[in-house]
């Protein structure tokens, strides 16, 4: 009896779940749920000095995720219920929740998040700054990252203030871990944390002009020499545009 030589035409088995279903948190926000806050040109969006990256023609919109609508889902609603009406906006993006808070409500919100038995966000891992020059009246943002070790939950708080009045209350008395983080955010972005026990620069010299991580800060730099060669600082290099 001859052996059947017919090749097996069974289709190859694909993945059990499409990539989107495997990692829904990495799916971009659907159209209509984002809004633009200006445009960034070049590789770094630097103005006032030559673009030495070779990407001077690159133009990208600065996109913010839109506001989330109730119900948020799961424990997100539980936290929002306790914070309402102290929050001004809620954004859910890539499976993470951010509560936008007016600066006058920040201390009360932080105290509630730490002390309320149903919340128990015992740990604030720090505050970081962001500068959006074209977000008129809200150019400077402070973002706080909080963890509830009791319930294994993570959230963010975000506070926005104008360039002309960059004051935000300090929450070091509630979360002492923010001590050096507030100093660094002040040093790099110029946000003034009112009530901080010793708000001084932490990275730059005390007499350093400006705040280096702001978008309007010039690249600057110093020439670097090695083995007879020299690399000029970024703002003195050949410009591509």
GROMACS .gro file of C-alpha atoms in nm:
model
  241
    1UNK     CA    1   0.000   0.000   0.000
    2UNK     CA    2   0.151   0.330  -0.109
    3UNK     CA    3   0.211   0.600   0.143
    4UNK     CA    4   0.001   0.916   0.101
    5UNK     CA    5   0.238   1.198  -0.002
    6UNK     CA    6  -0.030   1.471  -0.002
    7UNK     CA    7   0.111   1.771   0.191
    8UNK     CA    8  -0.074   1.878   0.499
    9UNK     CA    9  -0.271   2.190   0.408
   10UNK     CA   10  -0.385   2.269   0.758
   11UNK     CA   11  -0.343   2.646   0.802
   12UNK     CA   12  -0.086   2.757   1.052
   13UNK     CA   13  -0.232   2.845   1.387
   14UNK     CA   14  -0.217   3.218   1.456
   15UNK     CA   15  -0.193   3.387   1.792
   16UNK     CA   16  -0.475   3.302   2.031
   17UNK     CA   17  -0.533   3.675   2.091
   18UNK     CA   18  -0.470   3.967   1.858
   19UNK     CA   19  -0.208   4.210   1.987
   20UNK     CA   20  -0.474   4.471   2.062
   21UNK     CA   21  -0.656   4.228   2.291
   22UNK     CA   22  -0.334   4.116   2.458
   23UNK     CA   23  -0.229   4.471   2.550
   24UNK     CA   24  -0.532   4.702   2.534
   25UNK     CA   25  -0.352   4.958   2.752
   26UNK     CA   26  -0.116   5.032   2.460
   27UNK     CA   27  -0.388   5.115   2.209
   28UNK     CA   28  -0.386   5.487   2.117
   29UNK     CA   29  -0.689   5.691   2.216
   30UNK     CA   30  -0.968   5.677   1.955
   31UNK     CA   31  -1.018   5.976   1.728
   32UNK     CA   32  -1.220   6.253   1.885
   33UNK     CA   33  -1.084   6.180   2.233
   34UNK     CA   34  -0.769   6.392   2.208
   35UNK     CA   35  -0.702   6.762   2.170
   36UNK     CA   36  -0.404   6.952   2.040
   37UNK     CA   37  -0.199   7.192   2.253
   38UNK     CA   38   0.040   7.339   1.998
   39UNK     CA   39   0.303   7.198   1.763
   40UNK     CA   40   0.662   7.096   1.812
   41UNK     CA   41   0.917   7.151   1.536
   42UNK     CA   42   1.251   6.977   1.499
   43UNK     CA   43   1.375   6.688   1.711
   44UNK     CA   44   1.364   6.868   2.044
   45UNK     CA   45   1.138   7.169   1.985
   46UNK     CA   46   1.419   7.409   2.075
   47UNK     CA   47   1.389   7.773   1.969
   48UNK     CA   48   1.650   8.045   1.956
   49UNK     CA   49   1.942   7.828   1.844
   50UNK     CA   50   2.026   7.627   1.535
   51UNK     CA   51   1.875   7.283   1.486
   52UNK     CA   52   2.178   7.053   1.485
   53UNK     CA   53   1.977   6.729   1.480
   54UNK     CA   54   1.906   6.722   1.106
   55UNK     CA   55   1.532   6.703   1.179
   56UNK     CA   56   1.453   7.071   1.141
   57UNK     CA   57   1.161   6.999   0.908
   58UNK     CA   58   0.989   6.762   1.149
   59UNK     CA   59   0.655   6.896   1.276
   60UNK     CA   60   0.456   6.710   1.541
   61UNK     CA   61   0.136   6.812   1.721
   62UNK     CA   62   0.143   6.820   2.101
   63UNK     CA   63  -0.152   6.594   2.184
   64UNK     CA   64  -0.336   6.567   2.517
   65UNK     CA   65  -0.581   6.282   2.585
   66UNK     CA   66  -0.939   6.401   2.625
   67UNK     CA   67  -1.151   6.389   2.939
   68UNK     CA   68  -1.289   6.054   3.049
   69UNK     CA   69  -1.662   5.997   3.098
   70UNK     CA   70  -1.840   5.809   3.372
   71UNK     CA   71  -1.837   5.525   3.451
   72UNK     CA   72  -1.459   5.503   3.455
   73UNK     CA   73  -1.463   5.137   3.552
   74UNK     CA   74  -1.354   4.938   3.857
   75UNK     CA   75  -1.188   5.118   4.144
   76UNK     CA   76  -1.135   5.433   3.935
   77UNK     CA   77  -1.493   5.530   4.020
   78UNK     CA   78  -1.441   5.461   4.390
   79UNK     CA   79  -1.147   5.701   4.407
   80UNK     CA   80  -1.324   5.963   4.195
   81UNK     CA   81  -1.631   5.948   4.420
   82UNK     CA   82  -1.420   6.030   4.725
   83UNK     CA   83  -1.236   6.317   4.554
   84UNK     CA   84  -1.536   6.478   4.385
   85UNK     CA   85  -1.590   6.782   4.377
   86UNK     CA   86  -1.222   6.866   4.450
   87UNK     CA   87  -1.110   6.748   4.105
   88UNK     CA   88  -1.154   6.951   3.788
   89UNK     CA   89  -1.097   6.680   3.525
   90UNK     CA   90  -1.027   6.308   3.490
   91UNK     CA   91  -0.816   6.155   3.211
   92UNK     CA   92  -0.777   5.782   3.150
   93UNK     CA   93  -0.509   5.692   2.897
   94UNK     CA   94  -0.340   5.356   2.834
   95UNK     CA   95  -0.513   5.209   3.138
   96UNK     CA   96  -0.386   5.477   3.380
   97UNK     CA   97  -0.590   5.747   3.554
   98UNK     CA   98  -0.491   6.108   3.614
   99UNK     CA   99  -0.689   6.348   3.832
  100UNK     CA  100  -0.649   6.714   3.742
  101UNK     CA  101  -0.667   6.937   4.048
  102UNK     CA  102  -0.671   7.315   4.091
  103UNK     CA  103  -0.376   7.429   4.302
  104UNK     CA  104  -0.599   7.567   4.576
  105UNK     CA  105  -0.739   7.214   4.628
  106UNK     CA  106  -0.410   7.025   4.610
  107UNK     CA  107  -0.332   7.008   4.983
  108UNK     CA  108  -0.683   6.895   5.071
  109UNK     CA  109  -0.680   6.628   4.799
  110UNK     CA  110  -0.338   6.498   4.906
  111UNK     CA  111  -0.447   6.480   5.270
  112UNK     CA  112  -0.763   6.293   5.174
  113UNK     CA  113  -0.576   6.048   4.953
  114UNK     CA  114  -0.333   5.963   5.229
  115UNK     CA  115  -0.567   5.948   5.530
  116UNK     CA  116  -0.903   5.823   5.402
  117UNK     CA  117  -0.937   5.453   5.499
  118UNK     CA  118  -1.099   5.371   5.165
  119UNK     CA  119  -0.813   5.531   4.968
  120UNK     CA  120  -0.487   5.492   5.163
  121UNK     CA  121  -0.243   5.631   4.907
  122UNK     CA  122   0.040   5.616   5.159
  123UNK     CA  123   0.328   5.686   4.922
  124UNK     CA  124   0.402   5.969   4.679
  125UNK     CA  125   0.705   5.873   4.471
  126UNK     CA  126   0.768   6.232   4.366
  127UNK     CA  127   0.662   6.526   4.154
  128UNK     CA  128   0.787   6.603   3.806
  129UNK     CA  129   0.746   6.914   3.595
  130UNK     CA  130   0.636   6.962   3.234
  131UNK     CA  131   0.648   7.279   3.025
  132UNK     CA  132   0.391   7.338   2.750
  133UNK     CA  133   0.464   7.691   2.619
  134UNK     CA  134   0.153   7.695   2.396
  135UNK     CA  135  -0.091   7.577   2.664
  136UNK     CA  136  -0.190   7.937   2.733
  137UNK     CA  137  -0.253   8.013   3.100
  138UNK     CA  138  -0.145   7.658   3.195
  139UNK     CA  139   0.212   7.650   3.070
  140UNK     CA  140   0.366   7.475   3.372
  141UNK     CA  141   0.237   7.137   3.491
  142UNK     CA  142   0.332   6.951   3.810
  143UNK     CA  143   0.258   6.577   3.806
  144UNK     CA  144   0.245   6.369   4.126
  145UNK     CA  145   0.269   5.987   4.126
  146UNK     CA  146   0.091   5.813   4.414
  147UNK     CA  147   0.076   5.451   4.528
  148UNK     CA  148  -0.165   5.277   4.764
  149UNK     CA  149   0.027   4.986   4.914
  150UNK     CA  150  -0.287   4.883   5.101
  151UNK     CA  151  -0.495   4.835   4.785
  152UNK     CA  152  -0.216   4.806   4.523
  153UNK     CA  153  -0.340   5.103   4.321
  154UNK     CA  154  -0.158   5.380   4.137
  155UNK     CA  155  -0.286   5.722   4.033
  156UNK     CA  156  -0.154   6.057   3.920
  157UNK     CA  157  -0.243   6.410   4.025
  158UNK     CA  158  -0.176   6.695   3.785
  159UNK     CA  159  -0.175   7.066   3.862
  160UNK     CA  160  -0.132   7.335   3.594
  161UNK     CA  161  -0.030   7.698   3.659
  162UNK     CA  162   0.057   7.995   3.435
  163UNK     CA  163   0.409   8.116   3.364
  164UNK     CA  164   0.325   8.453   3.521
  165UNK     CA  165   0.221   8.296   3.853
  166UNK     CA  166   0.410   7.964   3.892
  167UNK     CA  167   0.306   7.900   4.255
  168UNK     CA  168   0.181   7.563   4.386
  169UNK     CA  169   0.139   7.469   4.754
  170UNK     CA  170   0.401   7.229   4.886
  171UNK     CA  171   0.279   6.890   5.008
  172UNK     CA  172   0.602   6.795   5.187
  173UNK     CA  173   0.418   6.808   5.521
  174UNK     CA  174   0.188   6.530   5.392
  175UNK     CA  175   0.435   6.337   5.178
  176UNK     CA  176   0.792   6.401   5.306
  177UNK     CA  177   0.936   6.209   5.009
  178UNK     CA  178   0.852   6.513   4.796
  179UNK     CA  179   1.116   6.728   4.966
  180UNK     CA  180   1.396   6.690   4.714
  181UNK     CA  181   1.155   6.630   4.424
  182UNK     CA  182   0.992   6.970   4.473
  183UNK     CA  183   1.336   7.127   4.488
  184UNK     CA  184   1.435   6.959   4.162
  185UNK     CA  185   1.113   7.065   3.989
  186UNK     CA  186   1.173   7.420   4.108
  187UNK     CA  187   1.533   7.406   3.987
  188UNK     CA  188   1.454   7.264   3.642
  189UNK     CA  189   1.119   7.433   3.566
  190UNK     CA  190   1.084   7.733   3.798
  191UNK     CA  191   0.768   7.612   3.974
  192UNK     CA  192   0.762   7.768   4.323
  193UNK     CA  193   0.629   7.537   4.593
  194UNK     CA  194   0.488   7.763   4.863
  195UNK     CA  195   0.549   7.634   5.215
  196UNK     CA  196   0.844   7.410   5.126
  197UNK     CA  197   1.086   7.398   5.423
  198UNK     CA  198   1.393   7.491   5.214
  199UNK     CA  199   1.316   7.559   4.849
  200UNK     CA  200   1.664   7.598   4.700
  201UNK     CA  201   1.826   7.465   4.386
  202UNK     CA  202   1.939   7.105   4.407
  203UNK     CA  203   2.119   7.040   4.076
  204UNK     CA  204   2.233   7.380   3.947
  205UNK     CA  205   2.439   7.643   4.134
  206UNK     CA  206   2.236   7.890   4.338
  207UNK     CA  207   2.320   8.176   4.100
  208UNK     CA  208   2.238   7.983   3.781
  209UNK     CA  209   2.019   8.187   3.541
  210UNK     CA  210   1.699   8.023   3.420
  211UNK     CA  211   1.555   7.674   3.446
  212UNK     CA  212   1.719   7.419   3.210
  213UNK     CA  213   1.428   7.185   3.132
  214UNK     CA  214   1.190   7.451   3.012
  215UNK     CA  215   1.124   7.450   2.640
  216UNK     CA  216   1.232   7.814   2.609
  217UNK     CA  217   1.572   7.750   2.766
  218UNK     CA  218   1.858   7.773   2.508
  219UNK     CA  219   2.061   7.460   2.440
  220UNK     CA  220   2.384   7.632   2.543
  221UNK     CA  221   2.665   7.402   2.649
  222UNK     CA  222   3.044   7.411   2.657
  223UNK     CA  223   3.299   7.297   2.398
  224UNK     CA  224   3.432   6.944   2.447
  225UNK     CA  225   3.791   6.859   2.354
  226UNK     CA  226   3.945   6.514   2.314
  227UNK     CA  227   4.254   6.379   2.135
  228UNK     CA  228   4.314   6.700   1.948
  229UNK     CA  229   3.953   6.733   1.831
  230UNK     CA  230   3.688   6.975   1.951
  231UNK     CA  231   3.307   6.956   1.956
  232UNK     CA  232   3.140   7.297   1.990
  233UNK     CA  233   2.840   7.344   2.219
  234UNK     CA  234   2.499   7.272   2.058
  235UNK     CA  235   2.404   7.635   2.003
  236UNK     CA  236   2.726   7.697   1.806
  237UNK     CA  237   2.718   7.392   1.581
  238UNK     CA  238   2.623   7.390   1.214
  239UNK     CA  239   2.252   7.436   1.167
  240UNK     CA  240   2.059   7.216   0.923
  241UNK     CA  241   1.769   7.450   0.861
   0.00000   0.00000   0.00000
